[in-house]
């Protein structure tokens, strides 16, 4: 195995970009958690899984933010603590991302309902929290987490490159599950999309009018695009860390290329922000609630209109028919319905 390269130092511009990505990811994860807490009618089973994924991404973004801010230059106690938290949160995020895809597959294609879905949720909790926790505790106990010279990270700590079996622990604490997700996510979403397309084709045969058929195809196209984007975004974000991992194993100096470092930093830290865009900003029901909440906050923050010197406005004098000569529509009502 080639010796590790000298430490990769982050320039200020690279650090600012990665820190901004951490902040946006934390805000996005927090927004998803807030929508789940504020609107109970949106708490579907799939969004409950999204809640736990958002909690893992929030912890991941926070730990990465501290690591990039510190930009560790050697082993220390906070390096080990930050590395342990990011390892647990990042690995848990992989498991919850695959759990969402697996749940959609089982509920849509295999029509798992009722007690089976409840047992499935318990299995997701045991695997998605338990396995990362066990791996992280073993890595800390065996002193595998520590300073990595930023060759396989962007300022934060992960697996100590001085350990003899550091490649094995890199695989166990993230890379193995990451590469499995590259294969599992596209496969599951492809099966779900194929099943939905077949169902819509069968249903369209019973549609008597063309307009209803076009409406059905419109809804299915939106769902298909979303199903395609979910694994695509995951791979586009995570592939850069895998590239630097392979370059580190090969001993290539390209591992320290500034472009790769920045892409790696954004990809590992922006998962929460990408999930927020997909499942909040690009979901009509959630987006409508958010816009309504923003409008209410803006209306409450506006001061009342000042009164003129002539005093408060008086009611319009009635005409001969006994009706007011004021406006026929109320200011809070639309002009057209």
Short mmCIF file of C-alpha atoms in Angstrom, two decimals:
data_model
loop_
_atom_site.label_atom_id
_atom_site.label_comp_id
_atom_site.label_asym_id
_atom_site.label_seq_id
_atom_site.Cartn_x
_atom_site.Cartn_y
_atom_site.Cartn_z
CA UNK A 1 0.00 0.00 0.00
CA UNK A 2 1.54 3.38 -0.98
CA UNK A 3 2.30 5.78 1.87
CA UNK A 4 -0.22 8.57 2.50
CA UNK A 5 0.42 11.91 0.85
CA UNK A 6 1.18 15.09 2.83
CA UNK A 7 -1.79 16.76 4.51
CA UNK A 8 -4.24 18.59 2.26
CA UNK A 9 -4.61 22.17 3.43
CA UNK A 10 -7.85 23.98 2.69
CA UNK A 11 -7.57 27.46 1.24
CA UNK A 12 -10.04 30.03 2.65
CA UNK A 13 -12.29 29.97 -0.42
CA UNK A 14 -12.61 26.16 -0.30
CA UNK A 15 -13.35 26.25 3.40
CA UNK A 16 -16.06 28.91 2.97
CA UNK A 17 -17.77 26.88 0.22
CA UNK A 18 -17.82 23.68 2.28
CA UNK A 19 -18.95 25.52 5.43
CA UNK A 20 -21.78 27.13 3.45
CA UNK A 21 -22.78 23.69 2.18
CA UNK A 22 -22.89 22.43 5.79
CA UNK A 23 -25.08 25.35 6.85
CA UNK A 24 -27.50 24.90 3.95
CA UNK A 25 -27.72 21.18 4.63
CA UNK A 26 -28.43 21.78 8.31
CA UNK A 27 -31.11 24.35 7.44
CA UNK A 28 -32.67 21.98 4.91
CA UNK A 29 -32.72 19.10 7.38
CA UNK A 30 -34.17 21.38 10.04
CA UNK A 31 -36.88 22.53 7.65
CA UNK A 32 -37.89 18.94 6.94
CA UNK A 33 -38.05 18.21 10.67
CA UNK A 34 -40.12 21.37 11.21
CA UNK A 35 -42.64 20.48 8.50
CA UNK A 36 -43.10 17.08 10.10
CA UNK A 37 -43.71 18.67 13.50
CA UNK A 38 -46.00 21.49 12.33
CA UNK A 39 -48.38 19.65 10.00
CA UNK A 40 -49.57 16.27 11.30
CA UNK A 41 -51.69 15.62 8.21
CA UNK A 42 -48.50 15.34 6.13
CA UNK A 43 -47.02 12.61 8.34
CA UNK A 44 -47.18 9.68 5.97
CA UNK A 45 -45.12 6.57 6.58
CA UNK A 46 -42.59 7.56 3.92
CA UNK A 47 -42.22 11.01 5.49
CA UNK A 48 -41.62 9.42 8.87
CA UNK A 49 -38.63 7.68 7.31
CA UNK A 50 -37.61 11.01 5.82
CA UNK A 51 -37.72 12.51 9.32
CA UNK A 52 -35.12 10.04 10.61
CA UNK A 53 -32.98 10.59 7.52
CA UNK A 54 -33.14 14.34 8.16
CA UNK A 55 -32.03 13.85 11.77
CA UNK A 56 -29.03 11.83 10.60
CA UNK A 57 -28.19 14.45 7.95
CA UNK A 58 -28.52 17.23 10.53
CA UNK A 59 -26.04 15.52 12.85
CA UNK A 60 -23.76 14.80 9.89
CA UNK A 61 -23.76 18.43 8.69
CA UNK A 62 -23.11 19.72 12.21
CA UNK A 63 -20.15 17.40 12.80
CA UNK A 64 -18.70 18.17 9.37
CA UNK A 65 -19.09 21.89 10.01
CA UNK A 66 -16.99 21.60 13.17
CA UNK A 67 -14.37 19.50 11.37
CA UNK A 68 -14.01 21.91 8.45
CA UNK A 69 -13.97 24.89 10.80
CA UNK A 70 -11.18 23.35 12.89
CA UNK A 71 -9.27 21.94 9.87
CA UNK A 72 -7.42 19.45 12.04
CA UNK A 73 -3.68 19.21 11.57
CA UNK A 74 -3.05 16.29 13.91
CA UNK A 75 -4.69 13.82 16.31
CA UNK A 76 -6.65 15.21 19.26
CA UNK A 77 -9.64 14.28 21.45
CA UNK A 78 -12.05 16.52 19.55
CA UNK A 79 -10.77 15.03 16.29
CA UNK A 80 -11.78 11.58 17.52
CA UNK A 81 -15.14 12.86 18.79
CA UNK A 82 -15.93 14.66 15.55
CA UNK A 83 -14.83 11.65 13.51
CA UNK A 84 -17.02 9.32 15.55
CA UNK A 85 -20.12 11.55 15.23
CA UNK A 86 -19.68 12.06 11.49
CA UNK A 87 -19.02 8.34 10.96
CA UNK A 88 -22.19 7.35 12.80
CA UNK A 89 -24.37 10.02 11.18
CA UNK A 90 -23.02 9.51 7.67
CA UNK A 91 -23.38 5.73 7.79
CA UNK A 92 -26.87 6.05 9.27
CA UNK A 93 -27.78 8.42 6.44
CA UNK A 94 -26.83 5.74 3.91
CA UNK A 95 -29.04 3.18 5.64
CA UNK A 96 -32.04 5.52 5.92
CA UNK A 97 -31.72 6.56 2.27
CA UNK A 98 -31.83 2.92 1.20
CA UNK A 99 -34.65 2.28 3.72
CA UNK A 100 -36.84 4.90 2.01
CA UNK A 101 -36.24 3.32 -1.39
CA UNK A 102 -36.90 -0.16 0.02
CA UNK A 103 -40.10 0.97 1.71
CA UNK A 104 -41.40 2.55 -1.50
CA UNK A 105 -40.63 -0.65 -3.36
CA UNK A 106 -42.32 -2.89 -0.80
CA UNK A 107 -45.37 -0.66 -0.35
CA UNK A 108 -45.94 0.08 -4.06
CA UNK A 109 -44.76 -3.06 -5.81
CA UNK A 110 -45.26 -5.67 -3.09
CA UNK A 111 -48.21 -3.83 -1.44
CA UNK A 112 -46.98 -4.31 2.13
CA UNK A 113 -49.63 -2.88 4.50
CA UNK A 114 -50.81 -3.00 8.12
CA UNK A 115 -48.78 -5.04 10.65
CA UNK A 116 -46.18 -5.90 8.02
CA UNK A 117 -45.36 -2.22 7.53
CA UNK A 118 -45.05 -1.70 11.31
CA UNK A 119 -42.63 -4.60 11.64
CA UNK A 120 -40.71 -3.21 8.68
CA UNK A 121 -40.32 0.12 10.46
CA UNK A 122 -38.89 -1.58 13.53
CA UNK A 123 -36.40 -3.40 11.31
CA UNK A 124 -35.39 -0.11 9.70
CA UNK A 125 -34.72 1.43 13.13
CA UNK A 126 -32.66 -1.53 14.31
CA UNK A 127 -30.53 -1.63 11.17
CA UNK A 128 -30.24 2.10 10.40
CA UNK A 129 -29.35 3.13 13.95
CA UNK A 130 -27.94 -0.08 15.41
CA UNK A 131 -25.45 -1.12 12.73
CA UNK A 132 -23.78 2.34 12.40
CA UNK A 133 -23.64 2.66 16.19
CA UNK A 134 -22.01 -0.76 16.58
CA UNK A 135 -19.46 -0.05 13.84
CA UNK A 136 -18.62 3.38 15.27
CA UNK A 137 -18.23 2.07 18.83
CA UNK A 138 -15.93 -0.71 17.60
CA UNK A 139 -13.85 1.78 15.60
CA UNK A 140 -13.47 4.09 18.61
CA UNK A 141 -12.67 1.24 20.99
CA UNK A 142 -10.00 -0.11 18.66
CA UNK A 143 -8.62 3.43 18.09
CA UNK A 144 -9.25 3.38 14.36
CA UNK A 145 -10.82 6.85 14.17
CA UNK A 146 -8.40 9.73 14.12
CA UNK A 147 -6.38 12.05 11.90
CA UNK A 148 -6.49 11.19 8.16
CA UNK A 149 -4.45 14.06 6.63
CA UNK A 150 -7.62 15.11 4.74
CA UNK A 151 -6.80 12.67 1.93
CA UNK A 152 -10.19 10.98 2.26
CA UNK A 153 -11.95 13.92 3.89
CA UNK A 154 -12.12 17.72 3.65
CA UNK A 155 -10.67 18.99 6.89
CA UNK A 156 -12.59 16.66 9.18
CA UNK A 157 -11.34 13.48 10.86
CA UNK A 158 -12.22 9.94 9.90
CA UNK A 159 -10.11 6.77 9.87
CA UNK A 160 -6.52 7.07 11.07
CA UNK A 161 -4.27 6.42 8.08
CA UNK A 162 -1.53 5.12 10.37
CA UNK A 163 -3.62 2.04 11.23
CA UNK A 164 -2.48 -1.10 9.44
CA UNK A 165 -5.98 -2.11 8.38
CA UNK A 166 -7.27 1.39 7.63
CA UNK A 167 -8.67 0.31 4.25
CA UNK A 168 -10.88 -2.30 5.90
CA UNK A 169 -12.20 0.25 8.40
CA UNK A 170 -12.80 2.82 5.68
CA UNK A 171 -15.00 0.24 3.99
CA UNK A 172 -16.82 -0.70 7.20
CA UNK A 173 -17.41 2.89 8.33
CA UNK A 174 -18.84 4.19 5.09
CA UNK A 175 -17.39 3.24 1.73
CA UNK A 176 -18.82 -0.27 1.60
CA UNK A 177 -22.36 0.96 2.32
CA UNK A 178 -21.90 3.90 -0.02
CA UNK A 179 -20.96 1.69 -2.95
CA UNK A 180 -23.79 -0.73 -2.18
CA UNK A 181 -26.17 2.24 -2.25
CA UNK A 182 -24.89 3.14 -5.74
CA UNK A 183 -26.31 -0.18 -6.95
CA UNK A 184 -29.31 -0.63 -4.65
CA UNK A 185 -30.94 2.80 -5.05
CA UNK A 186 -31.12 2.88 -8.87
CA UNK A 187 -32.32 -0.74 -8.94
CA UNK A 188 -35.15 -0.20 -6.44
CA UNK A 189 -36.33 3.07 -7.97
CA UNK A 190 -36.17 1.52 -11.45
CA UNK A 191 -38.44 -1.31 -10.29
CA UNK A 192 -40.85 1.16 -8.68
CA UNK A 193 -40.95 3.35 -11.78
CA UNK A 194 -41.51 0.33 -14.01
CA UNK A 195 -44.39 -0.84 -11.82
CA UNK A 196 -45.99 2.63 -11.81
CA UNK A 197 -45.70 2.88 -15.59
CA UNK A 198 -47.40 -0.47 -16.04
CA UNK A 199 -50.17 0.48 -13.64
CA UNK A 200 -50.83 3.75 -15.46
CA UNK A 201 -50.88 2.02 -18.82
CA UNK A 202 -53.42 -0.50 -17.55
CA UNK A 203 -55.53 2.21 -15.95
CA UNK A 204 -55.49 4.44 -19.02
CA UNK A 205 -57.34 1.75 -20.98
CA UNK A 206 -60.40 2.36 -18.81
CA UNK A 207 -60.30 6.14 -19.18
CA UNK A 208 -63.22 7.18 -21.45
CA UNK A 209 -61.99 10.71 -22.24
CA UNK A 210 -58.73 11.98 -23.66
CA UNK A 211 -58.46 14.80 -21.13
CA UNK A 212 -58.43 12.41 -18.19
CA UNK A 213 -55.79 10.30 -19.88
CA UNK A 214 -53.56 13.35 -20.46
CA UNK A 215 -54.04 14.39 -16.84
CA UNK A 216 -53.05 10.93 -15.66
CA UNK A 217 -49.94 10.99 -17.86
CA UNK A 218 -49.02 14.41 -16.50
CA UNK A 219 -49.10 13.20 -12.90
CA UNK A 220 -47.16 10.05 -13.76
CA UNK A 221 -44.46 12.05 -15.58
CA UNK A 222 -43.89 14.19 -12.50
CA UNK A 223 -43.62 11.10 -10.30
CA UNK A 224 -41.27 9.40 -12.77
CA UNK A 225 -38.97 12.42 -12.87
CA UNK A 226 -38.80 12.48 -9.09
CA UNK A 227 -38.03 8.76 -8.90
CA UNK A 228 -35.21 9.20 -11.41
CA UNK A 229 -33.75 12.24 -9.65
CA UNK A 230 -33.53 10.66 -6.18
CA UNK A 231 -30.79 8.08 -6.95
CA UNK A 232 -29.22 10.41 -9.51
CA UNK A 233 -28.74 13.20 -6.97
CA UNK A 234 -27.39 10.76 -4.38
CA UNK A 235 -24.79 9.40 -6.80
CA UNK A 236 -23.81 12.86 -8.07
CA UNK A 237 -23.23 14.05 -4.50
CA UNK A 238 -21.41 11.00 -3.16
CA UNK A 239 -19.31 9.87 -6.11
CA UNK A 240 -16.56 12.42 -5.43
CA UNK A 241 -15.72 10.93 -2.05
CA UNK A 242 -15.47 7.52 -3.71
CA UNK A 243 -13.16 8.96 -6.38
CA UNK A 244 -10.82 10.40 -3.74
CA UNK A 245 -10.96 7.11 -1.83
CA UNK A 246 -9.79 5.20 -4.91
CA UNK A 247 -7.10 7.81 -5.64
CA UNK A 248 -5.85 7.49 -2.06
CA UNK A 249 -5.54 3.73 -2.41
CA UNK A 250 -3.62 4.24 -5.66
CA UNK A 251 -1.33 6.86 -4.11
CA UNK A 252 -2.19 9.36 -6.83
CA UNK A 253 -1.36 13.05 -6.21
CA UNK A 254 -4.66 13.93 -7.92
CA UNK A 255 -6.35 13.29 -4.58
CA UNK A 256 -5.34 16.83 -3.57
CA UNK A 257 -6.81 18.58 -6.62
CA UNK A 258 -8.78 21.64 -5.40
CA UNK A 259 -11.77 20.81 -7.60
CA UNK A 260 -12.03 17.30 -6.22
CA UNK A 261 -11.64 18.56 -2.67
CA UNK A 262 -14.47 21.09 -3.06
CA UNK A 263 -16.77 18.61 -4.82
CA UNK A 264 -16.06 16.06 -2.10
CA UNK A 265 -16.83 18.61 0.59
CA UNK A 266 -20.11 19.69 -1.01
CA UNK A 267 -21.17 16.13 -1.82
CA UNK A 268 -20.68 14.81 1.70
CA UNK A 269 -22.30 17.77 3.43
CA UNK A 270 -25.19 18.81 1.16
CA UNK A 271 -27.33 15.67 1.44
CA UNK A 272 -29.78 17.37 3.80
CA UNK A 273 -30.13 20.34 1.48
CA UNK A 274 -30.78 18.09 -1.52
CA UNK A 275 -33.44 16.16 0.39
CA UNK A 276 -35.10 19.44 1.37
CA UNK A 277 -35.24 20.54 -2.26
CA UNK A 278 -36.67 17.21 -3.39
CA UNK A 279 -39.16 16.48 -0.60
CA UNK A 280 -40.15 19.98 0.53
CA UNK A 281 -39.58 22.66 -2.10
CA UNK A 282 -40.45 20.36 -5.02
CA UNK A 283 -43.47 18.78 -3.29
CA UNK A 284 -46.64 20.77 -3.97
CA UNK A 285 -48.41 20.07 -0.65
CA UNK A 286 -45.40 21.06 1.46
CA UNK A 287 -44.49 24.01 -0.77
CA UNK A 288 -48.02 25.41 -0.49
CA UNK A 289 -47.93 25.21 3.30
CA UNK A 290 -44.55 26.92 3.41
CA UNK A 291 -45.71 29.74 1.17
CA UNK A 292 -48.83 30.22 3.28
CA UNK A 293 -46.73 30.31 6.45
CA UNK A 294 -44.36 32.88 4.92
CA UNK A 295 -47.29 35.05 3.80
CA UNK A 296 -48.83 34.94 7.28
CA UNK A 297 -45.52 35.92 8.87
CA UNK A 298 -45.09 38.81 6.43
CA UNK A 299 -48.63 40.07 7.06
CA UNK A 300 -48.13 39.96 10.82
CA UNK A 301 -44.82 41.80 10.62
CA UNK A 302 -46.27 44.72 8.59
CA UNK A 303 -47.27 47.72 10.76
CA UNK A 304 -50.88 48.97 10.54
CA UNK A 305 -51.62 51.79 8.12
CA UNK A 306 -51.27 55.24 9.82
CA UNK A 307 -54.42 57.29 10.29
CA UNK A 308 -54.76 60.62 8.47
CA UNK A 309 -55.23 63.94 10.21
CA UNK A 310 -58.92 64.03 9.32
CA UNK A 311 -59.48 61.10 11.66
CA UNK A 312 -60.48 57.50 11.04
CA UNK A 313 -62.50 56.72 7.93
CA UNK A 314 -66.25 56.89 8.33
CA UNK A 315 -68.86 54.63 6.83
CA UNK A 316 -70.28 55.63 3.47
CA UNK A 317 -73.60 57.41 3.49
CA UNK A 318 -76.46 55.25 2.33
CA UNK A 319 -78.05 56.05 -1.01
CA UNK A 320 -81.72 56.22 -1.79
CA UNK A 321 -81.99 52.46 -2.04
CA UNK A 322 -80.47 52.15 1.47
CA UNK A 323 -77.19 50.58 0.24
CA UNK A 324 -73.67 51.74 0.91
CA UNK A 325 -71.66 53.45 -1.84
CA UNK A 326 -68.41 51.74 -0.71
CA UNK A 327 -66.51 49.16 -2.74
CA UNK A 328 -68.36 46.04 -3.75
CA UNK A 329 -65.47 43.65 -2.90
CA UNK A 330 -63.62 43.22 0.35
CA UNK A 331 -59.86 43.95 0.35
CA UNK A 332 -59.05 40.43 1.53
CA UNK A 333 -61.06 38.74 -1.23
CA UNK A 334 -59.78 38.07 -4.74
CA UNK A 335 -61.14 40.06 -7.62
CA UNK A 336 -62.04 36.90 -9.50
CA UNK A 337 -62.87 33.42 -8.31
#
